[in-house]
Amino acid sequence: MSLASLPPLRDSLAAHGLVANKGFGQHFLLDLNITRKIARLAEVGDGDLVIEVGPGPGGLTRALLETGAKVIAIEMDPRFAPLLHDLSAAGGDFQLILGDALKADETEIVRGRQAHLVSNLPYNVGTALLIKWLTGPWTPASLTLMFQKEVADRIVAAPGGDAYGRLAVLAQALTEAKLVMDVPARAFTPPPKVDSAVVRLTPLANRPHPARLDALQRITAAAFNQRRKMLRSSLKVMGGEALVLEAGLDPQARAETISMAGFFALADAWLAQRS
Ligand code: SAM
């Protein structure tokens, strides 16, 4: 058997008597045209190592394996194990880890190899997983991830709108982040209530020093927790007006108008004030 000769995903699900469990955030992509497009956007190919969270019935996994990539998948729902086993039987370079991706130790999984993350993420843990991969000890070579559209918009947001907040600053401080594909709710089985989008994030070569990143996160937490207030008020406990002036910014400005460079200037001023 080869990957191309595997039965359609709907038939595989029916043959294994599987239906989506909403508790696990299961909304499946059964159209291989869509999963192949995501694999293309991920720019992975022969010999690349890919970590996929939540393969479910394996539609995206099939598309990734077709590129010649090796896929290590982490799935919480053990019901999919027999169905996913068919991927290895069909010649795919595939390994399944059953468990919670939030608790997975990627450093241990990749053992020094470069690896790409490609996933249609469960909505309920998507943001938590992204923050783990952005800030954790292990840095992926690239991340191509499906989120609900509203979260995707918050990751790539530019200053000046409601979508711009802590997530945009953190993601864009560490990666180049682009929204690369919109996917309507009707593309999933069962359809979720909202549309989705794929974001591609490429980690920057020059990561900020951990202390600078920590300062940036503290500043953005304080500034965006009171996003309607002027910085001189929202950053009061961190130095208020003097800190904002030291960073070369207007103390009357609000968080959502501050650029990435502005937040780094605030983080640097805060670190300087403490040294
Ligand atoms: N990749 C499949 C697709 O595109 O059709 C399924 C995507 S579905 C949105 C999310 C998958 O993540 C489900 O298979 C679900 O069981 C799994 N999942 C949910 N929470 C998880 C977690 N914490 N760790 C690993 N897998 C999880």
Tab-separated table of C-alpha atoms and ligand atoms in Angstrom:
chain	number	residue	atom	x	y	z
A	1	MET	CA	0.000	0.000	0.000
A	2	SER	CA	1.158	3.585	-0.695
A	3	LEU	CA	-0.016	6.930	0.688
A	4	ALA	CA	-1.802	7.628	-2.602
A	5	SER	CA	-3.804	4.414	-2.306
A	6	LEU	CA	-5.164	5.163	1.184
A	7	PRO	CA	-8.974	5.392	1.235
A	8	PRO	CA	-10.619	8.858	1.430
A	9	LEU	CA	-10.519	10.255	4.977
A	10	ARG	CA	-14.312	10.047	5.349
A	11	ASP	CA	-14.147	6.324	4.586
A	12	SER	CA	-11.239	5.829	7.018
A	13	LEU	CA	-13.228	7.572	9.777
A	14	ALA	CA	-16.323	5.465	9.017
A	15	ALA	CA	-14.292	2.244	8.826
A	16	HIS	CA	-12.866	2.939	12.301
A	17	GLY	CA	-16.279	4.082	13.657
A	18	LEU	CA	-14.902	7.522	14.618
A	19	VAL	CA	-16.860	10.751	15.121
A	20	ALA	CA	-15.520	14.126	16.287
A	21	ASN	CA	-15.346	14.765	20.023
A	22	LYS	CA	-15.960	18.466	20.604
A	23	GLY	CA	-14.343	18.237	24.042
A	24	PHE	CA	-11.000	17.800	22.276
A	25	GLY	CA	-11.680	20.705	19.874
A	26	GLN	CA	-12.013	18.274	16.969
A	27	HIS	CA	-12.858	19.913	13.623
A	28	PHE	CA	-11.343	17.907	10.809
A	29	LEU	CA	-9.977	18.907	7.406
A	30	LEU	CA	-11.021	16.050	5.154
A	31	ASP	CA	-10.312	17.810	1.839
A	32	LEU	CA	-6.806	16.873	0.720
A	33	ASN	CA	-6.671	19.910	-1.593
A	34	ILE	CA	-6.745	22.124	1.502
A	35	THR	CA	-4.287	20.059	3.535
A	36	ARG	CA	-1.896	19.895	0.553
A	37	LYS	CA	-2.051	23.667	0.253
A	38	ILE	CA	-1.144	24.019	3.951
A	39	ALA	CA	1.789	21.614	3.444
A	40	ARG	CA	2.958	23.769	0.503
A	41	LEU	CA	2.671	26.946	2.585
A	42	ALA	CA	4.744	25.233	5.285
A	43	GLU	CA	7.521	24.820	2.692
A	44	VAL	CA	8.543	21.444	4.061
A	45	GLY	CA	9.905	18.698	1.900
A	46	ASP	CA	11.929	15.548	1.544
A	47	GLY	CA	13.826	14.658	4.701
A	48	ASP	CA	12.504	17.576	6.801
A	49	LEU	CA	11.362	16.770	10.316
A	50	VAL	CA	7.874	18.046	11.150
A	51	ILE	CA	6.105	18.051	14.492
A	52	GLU	CA	2.327	18.052	14.135
A	53	VAL	CA	0.023	18.570	17.104
A	54	GLY	CA	-3.402	16.965	16.896
A	55	PRO	CA	-3.287	14.852	13.711
A	56	GLY	CA	-6.812	13.543	14.406
A	57	PRO	CA	-7.758	11.400	11.391
A	58	GLY	CA	-4.537	12.480	9.649
A	59	GLY	CA	-5.589	14.647	6.672
A	60	LEU	CA	-2.842	17.206	7.184
A	61	THR	CA	-0.471	14.392	8.155
A	62	ARG	CA	-1.045	12.657	4.815
A	63	ALA	CA	-0.265	15.869	2.931
A	64	LEU	CA	2.919	16.391	4.960
A	65	LEU	CA	4.066	12.797	4.444
A	66	GLU	CA	3.435	13.112	0.690
A	67	THR	CA	6.153	15.807	0.592
A	68	GLY	CA	8.644	13.246	1.858
A	69	ALA	CA	8.862	14.837	5.313
A	70	LYS	CA	9.176	12.771	8.487
A	71	VAL	CA	6.256	13.540	10.816
A	72	ILE	CA	6.198	13.117	14.577
A	73	ALA	CA	2.631	13.747	15.720
A	74	ILE	CA	1.348	14.373	19.242
A	75	GLU	CA	-2.318	13.440	19.709
A	76	MET	CA	-4.316	13.440	22.918
A	77	ASP	CA	-7.201	11.271	21.717
A	78	PRO	CA	-6.083	7.616	21.611
A	79	ARG	CA	-9.057	6.623	19.428
A	80	PHE	CA	-7.093	7.809	16.360
A	81	ALA	CA	-4.082	5.534	16.923
A	82	PRO	CA	-5.260	2.597	14.737
A	83	LEU	CA	-6.273	4.922	11.883
A	84	LEU	CA	-2.977	6.810	12.075
A	85	HIS	CA	-1.089	3.518	12.111
A	86	ASP	CA	-2.290	3.079	8.499
A	87	LEU	CA	-0.011	6.015	7.539
A	88	SER	CA	3.133	4.116	8.524
A	89	ALA	CA	1.751	0.943	6.953
A	90	ALA	CA	1.340	2.936	3.706
A	91	GLY	CA	5.037	3.844	3.744
A	92	GLY	CA	4.871	7.238	5.473
A	93	ASP	CA	7.759	8.158	7.776
A	94	PHE	CA	5.423	8.655	10.719
A	95	GLN	CA	5.659	8.395	14.488
A	96	LEU	CA	2.780	8.929	16.930
A	97	ILE	CA	3.160	10.185	20.486
A	98	LEU	CA	-0.053	9.855	22.498
A	99	GLY	CA	-0.374	12.652	25.052
A	100	ASP	CA	-0.968	16.310	25.779
A	101	ALA	CA	1.097	18.649	23.565
A	102	LEU	CA	1.095	21.281	26.301
A	103	LYS	CA	3.199	18.906	28.413
A	104	ALA	CA	5.397	17.574	25.592
A	105	ASP	CA	9.152	18.118	25.805
A	106	GLU	CA	10.055	19.069	22.217
A	107	THR	CA	13.785	19.258	22.989
A	108	GLU	CA	13.652	15.595	23.956
A	109	ILE	CA	11.516	14.737	20.907
A	110	VAL	CA	13.778	16.385	18.288
A	111	ARG	CA	17.100	15.405	19.949
A	112	GLY	CA	19.195	18.132	18.369
A	113	ARG	CA	17.555	17.975	14.933
A	114	GLN	CA	15.928	21.014	13.287
A	115	ALA	CA	12.161	20.622	13.132
A	116	HIS	CA	9.191	22.525	11.706
A	117	LEU	CA	5.825	22.808	13.416
A	118	VAL	CA	2.797	22.345	11.190
A	119	SER	CA	-0.645	21.932	12.801
A	120	ASN	CA	-4.350	22.572	12.618
A	121	LEU	CA	-4.495	23.443	16.296
A	122	PRO	CA	-7.342	22.748	18.724
A	123	TYR	CA	-8.897	26.148	19.447
A	124	ASN	CA	-8.930	25.779	23.209
A	125	VAL	CA	-5.152	25.401	23.543
A	126	GLY	CA	-3.894	27.118	20.369
A	127	THR	CA	-2.684	30.330	22.003
A	128	ALA	CA	-1.111	28.502	24.963
A	129	LEU	CA	0.800	26.230	22.571
A	130	LEU	CA	2.001	29.176	20.478
A	131	ILE	CA	3.309	30.988	23.574
A	132	LYS	CA	5.041	27.790	24.696
A	133	TRP	CA	6.765	27.421	21.298
A	134	LEU	CA	7.688	31.108	21.087
A	135	THR	CA	9.181	31.373	24.549
A	136	GLY	CA	10.157	27.812	25.450
A	137	PRO	CA	13.651	26.421	25.486
A	138	TRP	CA	13.178	24.795	22.054
A	139	THR	CA	12.999	26.951	18.903
A	140	PRO	CA	11.309	25.470	15.818
A	141	ALA	CA	12.739	26.151	12.343
A	142	SER	CA	9.299	27.485	11.294
A	143	LEU	CA	5.693	27.374	12.505
A	144	THR	CA	2.748	26.983	10.111
A	145	LEU	CA	-0.335	26.909	12.282
A	146	MET	CA	-4.100	27.099	11.867
A	147	PHE	CA	-5.937	29.198	14.442
A	148	GLN	CA	-9.399	30.618	14.676
A	149	LYS	CA	-9.343	33.761	12.515
A	150	GLU	CA	-9.644	36.165	15.434
A	151	VAL	CA	-6.500	34.688	17.045
A	152	ALA	CA	-4.630	34.718	13.705
A	153	ASP	CA	-5.512	38.416	13.348
A	154	ARG	CA	-4.180	39.097	16.857
A	155	ILE	CA	-0.858	37.391	16.046
A	156	VAL	CA	-0.130	39.428	12.900
A	157	ALA	CA	-1.776	42.712	13.996
A	158	ALA	CA	-0.036	46.053	13.419
A	159	PRO	CA	-0.317	48.947	15.893
A	160	GLY	CA	-3.471	51.036	15.775
A	161	GLY	CA	-6.333	48.589	16.128
A	162	ASP	CA	-8.155	46.434	18.648
A	163	ALA	CA	-6.401	43.262	17.463
A	164	TYR	CA	-2.980	44.669	18.443
A	165	GLY	CA	-1.964	43.497	21.895
A	166	ARG	CA	0.402	41.335	23.929
A	167	LEU	CA	0.207	38.398	21.527
A	168	ALA	CA	1.190	40.523	18.481
A	169	VAL	CA	4.108	42.115	20.320
A	170	LEU	CA	5.408	38.780	21.634
A	171	ALA	CA	4.999	36.966	18.296
A	172	GLN	CA	6.545	39.785	16.261
A	173	ALA	CA	9.393	40.338	18.736
A	174	LEU	CA	10.467	36.752	18.103
A	175	THR	CA	9.311	35.898	14.588
A	176	GLU	CA	8.300	37.261	11.236
A	177	ALA	CA	4.566	36.508	11.281
A	178	LYS	CA	2.313	36.405	8.206
A	179	LEU	CA	-1.295	35.369	7.678
A	180	VAL	CA	-0.997	33.116	4.621
A	181	MET	CA	-4.425	31.484	4.149
A	182	ASP	CA	-8.023	32.060	5.180
A	183	VAL	CA	-10.082	28.916	5.714
A	184	PRO	CA	-13.871	29.205	6.026
A	185	ALA	CA	-15.709	27.317	8.775
A	186	ARG	CA	-17.482	25.158	6.151
A	187	ALA	CA	-14.136	23.566	5.178
A	188	PHE	CA	-14.142	21.593	8.457
A	189	THR	CA	-16.084	18.520	9.569
A	190	PRO	CA	-17.975	19.342	11.739
A	191	PRO	CA	-17.828	23.096	10.975
A	192	PRO	CA	-16.841	25.259	13.949
A	193	LYS	CA	-18.774	28.460	14.731
A	194	VAL	CA	-16.023	30.730	13.393
A	195	ASP	CA	-13.662	30.948	10.399
A	196	SER	CA	-9.981	30.010	10.631
A	197	ALA	CA	-6.692	31.167	9.162
A	198	VAL	CA	-3.176	29.805	8.741
A	199	VAL	CA	-0.286	31.852	10.111
A	200	ARG	CA	3.335	31.243	9.123
A	201	LEU	CA	5.928	32.340	11.653
A	202	THR	CA	9.662	32.344	10.958
A	203	PRO	CA	11.806	32.751	14.082
A	204	LEU	CA	14.154	35.755	13.833
A	205	ALA	CA	17.875	35.053	13.765
A	206	ASN	CA	18.475	37.691	16.458
A	207	ARG	CA	16.295	36.718	19.402
A	208	PRO	CA	16.134	39.269	22.220
A	209	HIS	CA	18.141	38.348	25.306
A	210	PRO	CA	15.918	36.485	27.866
A	211	ALA	CA	16.054	39.404	30.362
A	212	ARG	CA	14.993	41.837	27.613
A	213	LEU	CA	12.172	39.527	26.527
A	214	ASP	CA	11.007	39.200	30.129
A	215	ALA	CA	11.013	43.004	30.486
A	216	LEU	CA	9.079	43.328	27.210
A	217	GLN	CA	6.442	40.885	28.459
A	218	ARG	CA	6.073	42.735	31.781
A	219	ILE	CA	5.712	46.073	30.021
A	220	THR	CA	3.138	44.794	27.506
A	221	ALA	CA	1.170	43.008	30.267
A	222	ALA	CA	0.867	46.255	32.228
A	223	ALA	CA	0.241	48.452	29.177
A	224	PHE	CA	-2.423	46.253	27.560
A	225	ASN	CA	-4.168	45.210	30.787
A	226	GLN	CA	-5.354	48.814	30.878
A	227	ARG	CA	-5.233	49.465	27.153
A	228	ARG	CA	-7.648	52.427	27.225
A	229	LYS	CA	-5.461	54.317	29.723
A	230	MET	CA	-2.514	56.552	28.868
A	231	LEU	CA	0.883	54.898	29.311
A	232	ARG	CA	1.786	57.229	32.187
A	233	SER	CA	-1.122	55.633	34.135
A	234	SER	CA	-1.034	52.030	32.922
A	235	LEU	CA	2.747	51.879	33.562
A	236	LYS	CA	2.549	53.759	36.850
A	237	VAL	CA	4.028	50.983	39.020
A	238	MET	CA	6.847	50.439	36.505
A	239	GLY	CA	7.992	54.059	36.453
A	240	GLY	CA	5.044	55.992	34.970
A	241	GLU	CA	5.672	59.253	33.141
A	242	ALA	CA	9.449	59.285	33.788
A	243	LEU	CA	9.834	55.808	32.283
A	244	VAL	CA	7.787	56.701	29.197
A	245	LEU	CA	9.798	59.915	28.648
A	246	GLU	CA	13.049	57.999	29.120
A	247	ALA	CA	11.899	55.666	26.327
A	248	GLY	CA	11.345	58.691	24.081
A	249	LEU	CA	7.564	58.214	23.959
A	250	ASP	CA	4.549	60.400	24.676
A	251	PRO	CA	3.240	59.697	28.229
A	252	GLN	CA	-0.274	60.408	26.973
A	253	ALA	CA	-0.102	57.733	24.259
A	254	ARG	CA	-2.117	54.506	24.627
A	255	ALA	CA	-0.656	51.003	24.351
A	256	GLU	CA	-2.305	50.146	21.038
A	257	THR	CA	-0.488	52.998	19.240
A	258	ILE	CA	3.000	51.928	20.358
A	259	SER	CA	5.184	50.175	17.781
A	260	MET	CA	7.420	47.186	18.453
A	261	ALA	CA	10.423	49.533	18.641
A	262	GLY	CA	8.522	51.640	21.186
A	263	PHE	CA	7.843	48.631	23.415
A	264	PHE	CA	11.494	47.587	23.215
A	265	ALA	CA	12.482	51.147	24.202
A	266	LEU	CA	10.160	50.911	27.218
A	267	ALA	CA	11.596	47.504	28.159
A	268	ASP	CA	15.167	48.856	27.879
A	269	ALA	CA	14.315	51.956	29.945
A	270	TRP	CA	12.746	49.745	32.617
A	271	LEU	CA	15.832	47.474	32.716
A	272	ALA	CA	18.154	50.512	32.892
A	273	GLN	CA	16.137	51.988	35.752
A	274	ARG	CA	16.567	48.757	37.758
A	275	SER	CA	20.303	48.266	37.139
B	1	SAM	N1	-5.221	17.782	12.226
B	1	SAM	C1	-6.579	17.289	12.124
B	1	SAM	C2	-7.235	17.894	10.910
B	1	SAM	O1	-6.741	18.934	10.454
B	1	SAM	O2	-8.236	17.338	10.449
B	1	SAM	C3	-7.390	17.531	13.398
B	1	SAM	C4	-7.402	18.973	13.888
B	1	SAM	S1	-8.488	19.233	15.256
B	1	SAM	C5	-8.803	20.971	15.062
B	1	SAM	C6	-7.409	19.271	16.684
B	1	SAM	C7	-6.806	17.916	17.096
B	1	SAM	O3	-5.990	18.162	18.264
B	1	SAM	C8	-7.782	16.838	17.499
B	1	SAM	O4	-7.404	15.619	16.886
B	1	SAM	C9	-7.654	16.731	19.029
B	1	SAM	O5	-7.928	15.443	19.533
B	1	SAM	C10	-6.211	17.133	19.235
B	1	SAM	N2	-5.903	17.735	20.556
B	1	SAM	C11	-6.686	18.526	21.332
B	1	SAM	N3	-6.032	18.941	22.415
B	1	SAM	C12	-4.771	18.412	22.332
B	1	SAM	C13	-3.616	18.488	23.161
B	1	SAM	N4	-3.592	19.209	24.289
B	1	SAM	N5	-2.509	17.794	22.789
B	1	SAM	C14	-2.507	17.058	21.625
B	1	SAM	N6	-3.577	16.969	20.807
B	1	SAM	C15	-4.694	17.631	21.146
